[in-house]
Amino acid sequence: MDIKCKVLVFLALFFTVKAEIYIVTMEGEPIISYRGGENGFEATAVESDEKIDTTSELVTSYARHLERKHDMLLGMLFEEGSYTKLYSYKHLINGFAAHVSPAQAETLRRTPGVKSVSRDWKVRKLTTHTPQFLGLPTDVWPTGGGYDRAGEDIVIGFIDSGIFPHHPSFASHHTSVPYGPHPSYKGKCEDDPHTKISFCNGKIIGAQHFAEAAKAAGAFNPDIDFASPMDGDGHGSHTAAIAAGNNGIPVRMHGYEFGKASGMAPRARIAVYKALYRLFGGFVADVVAAIDQAVHDGVDILSLSVGPNSPPANTKTTFLNPFDATLLGAVKAGVFVVQAAGNGGPFPKTLVSYSPWITTVAAAIDDRRYKNHLTLGNGKMLAGIGLSPSTRPHRSYKMVSANDVLLDSSGTKYNPSDCQKPQVLNRRLVEGNILLCGYSFNFVTGSASIKKVAETAKHLGAAGFVLVVENVSPGTKFDPVPSCIPGILITDVSKSMDLIDYYNVTTSRDWTGRVKEFRAEGSIADGLEPILHKSAPEVALYSARGPNTKDFSFQDADLLKPDILAPGTLIWSAWSENGTDEANYVGEGFALMSGTSMAAPHIAGIAALVKQKHPQWSPAAIKSALMTTSTVIDRAGRPLQAQQYSEKETVTLVKATPFDYGSGHVNPSAALDPGLIFDAGYEDYLGFLCTTPGIDAHEITNFTNTPCNFKMERPSNFNSPSIAISHLVRTQTVTRRVTNVGEVEETYTITSRMQPSIAIEVSPPAMTLRVGATRSFSVTLTVRSVTGVYSFGVVTLKGSRGHKVSLPVVALGHKR
């Protein structure tokens, strides 16, 4: 009995001391904010928006000093072999990631000199006609010297799943002007471990991978995850090509060309920091290491199509954790940071990007739609989607259900209605006919794919296929998938029932239910040509919505998010031939994808064009230019609409609000010449944090190495190109300051409007600004009636020389 007890105690101890990954921050400033004071080490701090000179001896020696301190602390506390240090963070935060037991983490937490210990948390991916839709070839690229100069020498860093370097979208020779060495980028290039060939080529100028935390957690599988920057997923190649892929790359699939793909800034350079992986997403310890390295290397822009799976452990506020704090350091170093808003829409408070220093991007549907229809033998036309050729014109084909053409009953264990396995279906009955298949839950989970249905139908000699959706779960997203043979997906359940009824009525069976004769007929139309809609843009159903939250009790923040809307639905872009993220595109060179993951790199690429024209602008200035010139009107001249669920859980359109689109849909041409900017720097971000109720000043100092300053008085005074007040009692006045970045003096008239429950006034009503001058104005909001819902409005500054700047206003009135 005693032995059994000892064994149980041992097993209990074994399973409770399992090591985990922790991110530890230390006293002492990182390189970006170290102002001297340590014996033998001079200051390395940069001013707001200034890049780190990582080549200087001051920086490299202080970096070595910090790393030695991390190693000494761990060596002093723990026996060798009982822990693993994964990374030292030196540039943006001072700390390290380590694989230690919970007891060791507790020891670290109590050790003098340690400021915070956070258990690592996971992140996930937030899953081309758009240059034309956005007016880049006609209105923007010519101002920078044409597409072969658009984004020249701007480096965009991608924290994603890597890259497929052999894709034509990333070829260095696909340009009339060869790429030379970059004047300032210092990143390195890993070699492919199998071919020993570098991942870099002049277009791709940096390629590294970060997987120490994934390996320590036991999640990394070298067979599918690749211990290199190789994209084993597809997502990273897709996002990189949207932002900076070469111009004019033919998108070919199944013998058809769907147009030509281009990045927003086709001449920009690509720097790859792989920290996301196929099955598990990624770990923040790896992502933070990737960000730290990217800023060290000298990227201009960071594109992050990534967000947390869940709130970070040990963190009360959304704005302060190792991930957001590292990005604050990146912005202080002059890097423009873009992050996808998340795909949790259309429900409120689903954002996964919160902080004022990040540009948070929502996803829109552009003007291109792919539609198709099935014509039944009774003359009924059923609408659906299918990127496929038509069946032979002026001819109908018999339709056969997969369940009615089984070879034997053993096929039922394979769920034959999915049409994933041709070997269980009778070729003699399918050949020359249209195969009817069922869209089961397997298609939602990814264990079944439309690509496989097409391959099954083709293998059996079918004239085409129809996928029938009999029930829809809320949140299910149907995207058209290119097919090698005629095919269509009937997504409307009522239309599916029409097809099933017609098939059952016309199909004669014997007393056992076996089919005697197939009489149902149909023909599939051509779905390859897109239809252009004037209603675009619209906010996509899946795009995450505000209000923004300041903590994980979901209390509202005095900061509007998302910031801006960009195309994110049905985006053609590069794909990795190794890519397995989307079953319908396995082995393909291009994919048609939707998600805020696709919207974020649109903004990253457009920001590169703004940065190219205005190289001295701060990240906040670039963000301001994009936001204040965006539009809230669609192509038909109506207010933007947003996809939403109706009471019957079908998708409908409602009038969109700033919680759906932020400031509006991006307008690249106007962003190059905004007239005015709302600038902000590191001190402003600190002011926002310090004045936000509920954030502990000690916690702010822990993450920023800077004591609080409360000069801002309220977080709503942060100089954002938007105004948000979540708890408006009686009257509140906020201030904003603008700088004239135009080429001449200009006079601006300031007007405002608001929904009736809140009164709005601006002062002064007009102001004149010389070139480079900065002036302030105030906006006063007063509660007229308490409605329990937010009121929306806008402040507009209209210039005498044609510039127009708009600020969205959101406020929630309270009695007290």
Short mmCIF file of C-alpha atoms in Angstrom, two decimals, residues 372-767:
data_model
loop_
_atom_site.label_atom_id
_atom_site.label_comp_id
_atom_site.label_asym_id
_atom_site.label_seq_id
_atom_site.Cartn_x
_atom_site.Cartn_y
_atom_site.Cartn_z
CA ASN A 372 -23.40 31.01 -60.92
CA HIS A 373 -26.67 29.11 -61.40
CA LEU A 374 -28.05 25.64 -62.00
CA THR A 375 -30.99 25.28 -64.41
CA LEU A 376 -33.28 22.34 -63.64
CA GLY A 377 -35.22 20.31 -66.19
CA ASN A 378 -38.45 21.92 -64.95
CA GLY A 379 -37.12 25.36 -65.94
CA LYS A 380 -36.27 26.55 -62.39
CA MET A 381 -32.97 28.45 -62.02
CA LEU A 382 -31.17 27.99 -58.68
CA ALA A 383 -28.51 30.56 -57.77
CA GLY A 384 -25.22 29.39 -56.30
CA ILE A 385 -21.47 29.92 -56.41
CA GLY A 386 -18.87 28.10 -58.43
CA LEU A 387 -15.74 29.35 -60.17
CA SER A 388 -16.07 26.88 -63.00
CA PRO A 389 -16.81 26.56 -66.72
CA SER A 390 -20.34 25.69 -67.86
CA THR A 391 -21.59 22.32 -68.98
CA ARG A 392 -21.95 22.09 -72.77
CA PRO A 393 -24.29 24.90 -73.98
CA HIS A 394 -27.90 24.12 -74.98
CA ARG A 395 -27.76 20.70 -73.37
CA SER A 396 -29.09 19.17 -70.16
CA TYR A 397 -27.56 16.28 -68.24
CA LYS A 398 -29.08 13.66 -66.00
CA MET A 399 -28.40 14.20 -62.30
CA VAL A 400 -27.42 11.34 -59.98
CA SER A 401 -27.13 11.52 -56.20
CA ALA A 402 -23.96 10.09 -54.65
CA ASN A 403 -26.11 8.07 -52.21
CA ASP A 404 -27.86 6.43 -55.18
CA VAL A 405 -24.70 5.38 -57.03
CA LEU A 406 -22.81 3.54 -54.28
CA LEU A 407 -20.93 0.41 -55.34
CA ASP A 408 -21.98 -1.39 -52.13
CA SER A 409 -23.12 -0.61 -48.60
CA SER A 410 -19.53 -0.65 -47.27
CA GLY A 411 -19.16 2.83 -48.74
CA THR A 412 -21.45 4.27 -46.06
CA LYS A 413 -18.62 4.33 -43.52
CA TYR A 414 -16.92 6.98 -45.72
CA ASN A 415 -19.93 9.36 -45.69
CA PRO A 416 -20.26 8.92 -49.48
CA SER A 417 -22.49 11.98 -49.98
CA ASP A 418 -19.32 14.11 -49.43
CA CYS A 419 -17.99 12.74 -52.76
CA GLN A 420 -14.42 12.60 -51.42
CA LYS A 421 -13.63 9.00 -52.50
CA PRO A 422 -14.30 8.00 -56.13
CA GLN A 423 -13.67 4.33 -55.37
CA VAL A 424 -16.97 3.98 -53.45
CA LEU A 425 -19.12 5.31 -56.34
CA ASN A 426 -20.26 3.47 -59.48
CA ARG A 427 -18.46 4.98 -62.47
CA ARG A 428 -20.93 3.43 -64.92
CA LEU A 429 -23.83 5.36 -63.32
CA VAL A 430 -21.91 8.64 -62.82
CA GLU A 431 -20.15 8.91 -66.21
CA GLY A 432 -21.61 11.64 -68.42
CA ASN A 433 -24.05 12.80 -65.72
CA ILE A 434 -24.06 15.56 -63.08
CA LEU A 435 -23.08 14.17 -59.64
CA LEU A 436 -25.10 15.50 -56.66
CA CYS A 437 -23.18 15.68 -53.37
CA GLY A 438 -24.02 16.88 -49.85
CA TYR A 439 -22.21 19.74 -48.08
CA SER A 440 -21.70 18.18 -44.64
CA PHE A 441 -19.96 19.50 -41.53
CA ASN A 442 -16.78 17.85 -42.85
CA PHE A 443 -16.43 20.77 -45.28
CA VAL A 444 -16.55 23.24 -42.37
CA THR A 445 -13.85 21.38 -40.41
CA GLY A 446 -11.65 20.98 -43.49
CA SER A 447 -11.69 17.17 -43.60
CA ALA A 448 -13.64 17.43 -46.88
CA SER A 449 -13.02 19.90 -49.70
CA ILE A 450 -14.70 21.14 -52.87
CA LYS A 451 -11.40 20.50 -54.68
CA LYS A 452 -11.74 16.80 -53.78
CA VAL A 453 -15.36 16.74 -54.99
CA ALA A 454 -14.20 18.12 -58.37
CA GLU A 455 -11.42 15.53 -58.55
CA THR A 456 -13.86 12.73 -57.71
CA ALA A 457 -16.35 13.89 -60.35
CA LYS A 458 -13.60 14.22 -62.96
CA HIS A 459 -12.14 10.80 -62.12
CA LEU A 460 -15.59 9.20 -62.62
CA GLY A 461 -16.16 11.01 -65.93
CA ALA A 462 -19.04 13.18 -64.64
CA ALA A 463 -20.26 16.11 -66.72
CA GLY A 464 -20.16 18.23 -63.56
CA PHE A 465 -21.14 18.29 -59.87
CA VAL A 466 -23.56 20.07 -57.55
CA LEU A 467 -22.93 20.50 -53.82
CA VAL A 468 -26.16 20.87 -51.85
CA VAL A 469 -26.27 22.73 -48.50
CA GLU A 470 -29.18 21.45 -46.39
CA ASN A 471 -28.46 23.37 -43.18
CA VAL A 472 -26.22 26.29 -42.29
CA SER A 473 -24.57 27.00 -38.95
CA PRO A 474 -24.24 30.70 -38.07
CA GLY A 475 -20.76 31.90 -39.05
CA THR A 476 -20.38 29.46 -41.94
CA LYS A 477 -18.63 31.25 -44.80
CA PHE A 478 -19.13 30.11 -48.40
CA ASP A 479 -16.47 31.22 -50.84
CA PRO A 480 -16.33 30.26 -54.52
CA VAL A 481 -13.63 27.69 -55.29
CA PRO A 482 -12.01 27.28 -58.71
CA SER A 483 -12.90 23.93 -60.23
CA CYS A 484 -11.38 21.95 -63.10
CA ILE A 485 -14.85 20.81 -64.29
CA PRO A 486 -18.34 22.42 -64.19
CA GLY A 487 -19.47 22.66 -60.57
CA ILE A 488 -21.73 24.71 -58.31
CA LEU A 489 -22.45 25.07 -54.58
CA ILE A 490 -26.11 25.80 -53.73
CA THR A 491 -25.78 27.78 -50.48
CA ASP A 492 -29.42 28.85 -50.00
CA VAL A 493 -31.16 26.07 -48.03
CA SER A 494 -34.57 26.79 -49.62
CA LYS A 495 -33.02 26.48 -53.11
CA SER A 496 -31.34 23.24 -52.01
CA MET A 497 -34.73 21.89 -50.94
CA ASP A 498 -36.17 22.84 -54.36
CA LEU A 499 -33.43 20.74 -55.98
CA ILE A 500 -33.93 17.79 -53.61
CA ASP A 501 -37.73 17.86 -54.12
CA TYR A 502 -37.31 17.95 -57.91
CA TYR A 503 -34.81 15.07 -57.80
CA ASN A 504 -37.05 12.93 -55.57
CA VAL A 505 -40.19 13.53 -57.65
CA THR A 506 -38.49 12.69 -60.96
CA THR A 507 -36.41 9.70 -59.82
CA SER A 508 -38.30 6.37 -60.01
CA ARG A 509 -37.44 3.68 -57.44
CA ASP A 510 -38.41 0.07 -56.71
CA TRP A 511 -39.99 -1.07 -53.43
CA THR A 512 -36.53 -1.33 -51.78
CA GLY A 513 -35.70 2.29 -52.62
CA ARG A 514 -33.17 1.38 -55.31
CA VAL A 515 -33.28 3.71 -58.34
CA LYS A 516 -34.89 2.24 -61.46
CA GLU A 517 -34.38 5.34 -63.62
CA PHE A 518 -32.73 8.75 -63.18
CA ARG A 519 -34.94 11.39 -64.83
CA ALA A 520 -33.82 14.62 -63.10
CA GLU A 521 -31.93 16.88 -65.49
CA GLY A 522 -29.90 20.04 -65.16
CA SER A 523 -27.21 22.28 -66.63
CA ILE A 524 -24.52 24.39 -64.94
CA ALA A 525 -23.83 27.93 -66.17
CA ASP A 526 -20.44 29.61 -66.61
CA GLY A 527 -19.21 30.98 -63.28
CA LEU A 528 -15.75 32.15 -64.33
CA GLU A 529 -16.57 35.79 -65.09
CA PRO A 530 -16.97 38.14 -62.11
CA ILE A 531 -19.86 40.58 -61.80
CA LEU A 532 -18.94 44.11 -60.62
CA HIS A 533 -21.32 45.61 -58.06
CA LYS A 534 -21.83 49.31 -57.37
CA SER A 535 -22.82 48.61 -53.77
CA ALA A 536 -19.17 48.06 -52.83
CA PRO A 537 -17.49 48.37 -50.49
CA GLU A 538 -19.47 46.61 -47.73
CA VAL A 539 -18.22 45.48 -44.32
CA ALA A 540 -17.79 41.68 -44.43
CA LEU A 541 -19.90 39.56 -42.09
CA TYR A 542 -16.86 37.96 -40.42
CA SER A 543 -14.98 41.22 -39.81
CA ALA A 544 -14.59 41.85 -36.04
CA ARG A 545 -16.56 44.76 -34.59
CA GLY A 546 -16.09 47.35 -31.86
CA PRO A 547 -16.52 48.84 -29.34
CA ASN A 548 -12.88 48.50 -28.32
CA THR A 549 -12.27 47.12 -24.83
CA LYS A 550 -9.71 48.21 -22.25
CA ASP A 551 -9.71 45.05 -20.14
CA PHE A 552 -10.75 41.41 -20.19
CA SER A 553 -13.97 42.19 -18.32
CA PHE A 554 -14.87 43.79 -21.67
CA GLN A 555 -15.26 47.33 -20.34
CA ASP A 556 -15.30 49.85 -23.17
CA ALA A 557 -12.17 51.86 -23.97
CA ASP A 558 -12.07 55.56 -24.88
CA LEU A 559 -10.46 54.67 -28.20
CA LEU A 560 -12.20 53.79 -31.44
CA LYS A 561 -11.31 50.47 -33.09
CA PRO A 562 -11.10 49.25 -35.80
CA ASP A 563 -9.17 52.13 -37.35
CA ILE A 564 -9.84 51.55 -41.05
CA LEU A 565 -11.52 49.28 -43.58
CA ALA A 566 -9.77 47.60 -46.53
CA PRO A 567 -10.58 44.83 -49.03
CA GLY A 568 -10.44 41.40 -47.43
CA THR A 569 -12.94 39.19 -49.24
CA LEU A 570 -12.19 36.89 -52.20
CA ILE A 571 -8.64 38.16 -52.66
CA TRP A 572 -6.54 36.38 -55.30
CA SER A 573 -2.93 36.13 -54.20
CA ALA A 574 0.12 33.87 -54.15
CA TRP A 575 -0.06 30.48 -52.47
CA SER A 576 2.58 28.03 -51.37
CA GLU A 577 2.65 24.76 -53.28
CA ASN A 578 3.36 23.21 -49.88
CA GLY A 579 0.37 25.09 -48.44
CA THR A 580 -2.16 23.05 -46.51
CA ASP A 581 -4.01 25.84 -44.69
CA GLU A 582 -6.89 25.63 -47.16
CA ALA A 583 -7.81 22.18 -48.48
CA ASN A 584 -9.26 23.59 -51.70
CA TYR A 585 -5.87 25.00 -52.76
CA VAL A 586 -3.47 22.18 -51.86
CA GLY A 587 -0.76 22.06 -54.53
CA GLU A 588 -1.93 25.27 -56.25
CA GLY A 589 0.09 28.42 -56.98
CA PHE A 590 -2.70 30.88 -56.16
CA ALA A 591 -5.64 30.98 -53.76
CA LEU A 592 -8.81 33.04 -53.42
CA MET A 593 -9.04 33.82 -49.70
CA SER A 594 -11.13 35.93 -47.33
CA GLY A 595 -10.41 37.34 -43.86
CA THR A 596 -9.07 40.37 -42.00
CA SER A 597 -5.73 38.58 -42.64
CA MET A 598 -6.15 39.71 -46.25
CA ALA A 599 -7.26 43.25 -45.31
CA ALA A 600 -4.23 44.06 -43.11
CA PRO A 601 -1.56 43.64 -45.84
CA HIS A 602 -3.57 45.94 -48.14
CA ILE A 603 -2.99 48.69 -45.56
CA ALA A 604 0.67 47.63 -45.07
CA GLY A 605 1.30 48.00 -48.82
CA ILE A 606 -0.56 51.31 -49.11
CA ALA A 607 1.35 52.61 -46.06
CA ALA A 608 4.56 51.75 -47.95
CA LEU A 609 3.44 54.08 -50.76
CA VAL A 610 2.72 56.87 -48.23
CA LYS A 611 6.08 56.25 -46.53
CA GLN A 612 7.85 56.36 -49.91
CA LYS A 613 6.37 59.80 -50.65
CA HIS A 614 6.81 61.11 -47.07
CA PRO A 615 9.88 59.30 -45.65
CA GLN A 616 10.10 61.52 -42.56
CA TRP A 617 6.54 60.97 -41.40
CA SER A 618 5.99 59.18 -38.09
CA PRO A 619 3.88 56.01 -37.88
CA ALA A 620 1.08 58.12 -36.34
CA ALA A 621 1.24 60.58 -39.26
CA ILE A 622 0.92 57.75 -41.80
CA LYS A 623 -1.98 56.28 -39.84
CA SER A 624 -3.65 59.70 -39.69
CA ALA A 625 -3.29 60.22 -43.46
CA LEU A 626 -4.92 56.86 -44.15
CA MET A 627 -7.76 57.36 -41.66
CA THR A 628 -8.77 60.98 -42.23
CA THR A 629 -8.99 60.62 -46.02
CA SER A 630 -10.98 57.36 -45.99
CA THR A 631 -14.55 57.25 -47.28
CA VAL A 632 -17.85 56.28 -45.65
CA ILE A 633 -19.73 56.31 -48.98
CA ASP A 634 -20.01 53.32 -51.35
CA ARG A 635 -19.61 53.38 -55.14
CA ALA A 636 -23.33 54.09 -55.57
CA GLY A 637 -23.06 57.21 -53.37
CA ARG A 638 -24.85 55.70 -50.36
CA PRO A 639 -23.60 55.33 -46.76
CA LEU A 640 -21.48 52.21 -46.24
CA GLN A 641 -23.40 49.07 -45.34
CA ALA A 642 -22.36 46.12 -43.20
CA GLN A 643 -23.31 42.48 -43.45
CA GLN A 644 -25.22 41.37 -40.36
CA TYR A 645 -27.46 38.51 -39.25
CA SER A 646 -31.22 39.00 -39.42
CA GLU A 647 -33.57 37.55 -36.79
CA LYS A 648 -33.86 34.44 -39.00
CA GLU A 649 -30.03 34.06 -38.96
CA THR A 650 -29.79 34.85 -42.65
CA VAL A 651 -27.31 37.47 -43.83
CA THR A 652 -28.72 40.93 -44.43
CA LEU A 653 -27.31 44.45 -44.88
CA VAL A 654 -27.59 47.23 -42.30
CA LYS A 655 -26.22 50.77 -42.22
CA ALA A 656 -22.62 50.49 -41.01
CA THR A 657 -21.19 52.47 -38.08
CA PRO A 658 -17.63 53.39 -37.01
CA PHE A 659 -17.62 50.21 -34.88
CA ASP A 660 -17.74 48.31 -38.18
CA TYR A 661 -15.36 50.39 -40.33
CA GLY A 662 -13.46 52.79 -38.03
CA SER A 663 -12.83 55.95 -40.01
CA GLY A 664 -14.01 54.40 -43.32
CA HIS A 665 -12.73 52.55 -46.38
CA VAL A 666 -9.15 53.36 -47.40
CA ASN A 667 -8.65 55.85 -50.25
CA PRO A 668 -4.97 55.54 -51.28
CA SER A 669 -4.86 58.52 -53.64
CA ALA A 670 -6.22 60.94 -51.03
CA ALA A 671 -3.90 59.51 -48.32
CA LEU A 672 -0.83 60.66 -50.27
CA ASP A 673 -1.93 64.29 -49.84
CA PRO A 674 -4.10 64.57 -46.70
CA GLY A 675 -3.49 68.29 -46.04
CA LEU A 676 -3.56 67.86 -42.26
CA ILE A 677 -2.28 65.11 -39.95
CA PHE A 678 -2.99 64.22 -36.32
CA ASP A 679 0.49 63.35 -35.11
CA ALA A 680 1.40 61.44 -31.94
CA GLY A 681 4.54 59.96 -30.41
CA TYR A 682 5.69 57.80 -27.55
CA GLU A 683 4.79 60.37 -24.86
CA ASP A 684 1.24 60.55 -26.24
CA TYR A 685 0.83 56.77 -26.03
CA LEU A 686 2.09 56.85 -22.44
CA GLY A 687 -0.38 59.64 -21.67
CA PHE A 688 -3.21 57.51 -23.03
CA LEU A 689 -2.17 54.56 -20.86
CA CYS A 690 -1.64 56.67 -17.74
CA THR A 691 -5.06 58.34 -17.94
CA THR A 692 -7.08 55.21 -18.74
CA PRO A 693 -8.98 54.29 -15.54
CA GLY A 694 -8.18 50.87 -14.13
CA ILE A 695 -4.61 50.62 -15.43
CA ASP A 696 -2.09 50.44 -12.62
CA ALA A 697 0.70 53.03 -13.02
CA HIS A 698 3.24 50.48 -11.70
CA GLU A 699 2.18 48.07 -14.48
CA ILE A 700 2.72 50.81 -17.08
CA THR A 701 6.23 51.47 -15.73
CA ASN A 702 6.94 47.72 -15.81
CA PHE A 703 6.22 47.49 -19.51
CA THR A 704 7.43 50.91 -20.72
CA ASN A 705 10.34 51.69 -18.34
CA THR A 706 8.89 55.18 -18.07
CA PRO A 707 7.07 56.83 -15.14
CA CYS A 708 3.51 57.98 -15.77
CA ASN A 709 2.64 61.44 -16.94
CA PHE A 710 -0.96 62.58 -16.54
CA LYS A 711 -0.83 65.81 -18.58
CA MET A 712 -3.37 64.38 -21.01
CA GLU A 713 -6.02 64.33 -18.21
CA ARG A 714 -8.28 61.89 -20.08
CA PRO A 715 -7.59 59.10 -22.61
CA SER A 716 -10.11 60.72 -24.98
CA ASN A 717 -7.61 63.61 -25.34
CA PHE A 718 -5.13 61.28 -27.05
CA ASN A 719 -4.45 62.88 -30.44
CA SER A 720 -6.16 60.18 -32.47
CA PRO A 721 -7.91 60.87 -35.82
CA SER A 722 -11.13 59.74 -34.10
CA ILE A 723 -12.99 60.54 -30.87
CA ALA A 724 -14.48 57.94 -28.52
CA ILE A 725 -16.04 58.54 -25.10
CA SER A 726 -17.50 55.44 -23.49
CA HIS A 727 -18.89 57.15 -20.36
CA LEU A 728 -20.12 60.65 -21.18
CA VAL A 729 -21.73 62.39 -18.20
CA ARG A 730 -23.23 65.85 -18.77
CA THR A 731 -20.53 67.66 -20.81
CA GLN A 732 -16.98 66.82 -21.83
CA THR A 733 -14.52 68.72 -24.01
CA VAL A 734 -11.71 66.97 -25.90
CA THR A 735 -8.84 68.60 -27.75
CA ARG A 736 -7.09 67.66 -30.97
CA ARG A 737 -4.06 69.18 -32.67
CA VAL A 738 -3.42 69.18 -36.41
CA THR A 739 -0.33 69.93 -38.48
CA ASN A 740 -0.40 71.32 -42.02
CA VAL A 741 1.62 68.92 -44.19
CA GLY A 742 0.43 70.53 -47.43
CA GLU A 743 2.65 72.64 -49.68
CA VAL A 744 0.90 75.96 -49.02
CA GLU A 745 -0.91 77.86 -46.28
CA GLU A 746 -4.55 76.78 -46.01
CA THR A 747 -7.65 77.89 -44.14
CA TYR A 748 -9.90 75.16 -42.72
CA THR A 749 -13.53 75.51 -41.67
CA ILE A 750 -14.55 73.06 -38.94
CA THR A 751 -18.07 71.63 -38.84
CA SER A 752 -19.66 68.79 -36.88
CA ARG A 753 -22.81 66.71 -36.68
CA MET A 754 -24.05 64.10 -34.22
CA GLN A 755 -27.10 61.94 -33.61
CA PRO A 756 -29.75 63.84 -31.59
CA SER A 757 -29.17 62.32 -28.12
CA ILE A 758 -25.78 64.10 -27.85
CA ALA A 759 -25.04 67.72 -28.74
CA ILE A 760 -21.72 68.57 -30.38
CA GLU A 761 -19.84 71.89 -30.74
CA VAL A 762 -16.42 72.70 -32.19
CA SER A 763 -14.15 75.65 -31.46
CA PRO A 764 -12.81 77.59 -33.27
CA PRO A 765 -15.09 77.37 -36.32
CA ALA A 766 -12.14 78.06 -38.64
CA MET A 767 -8.35 78.32 -38.55
#
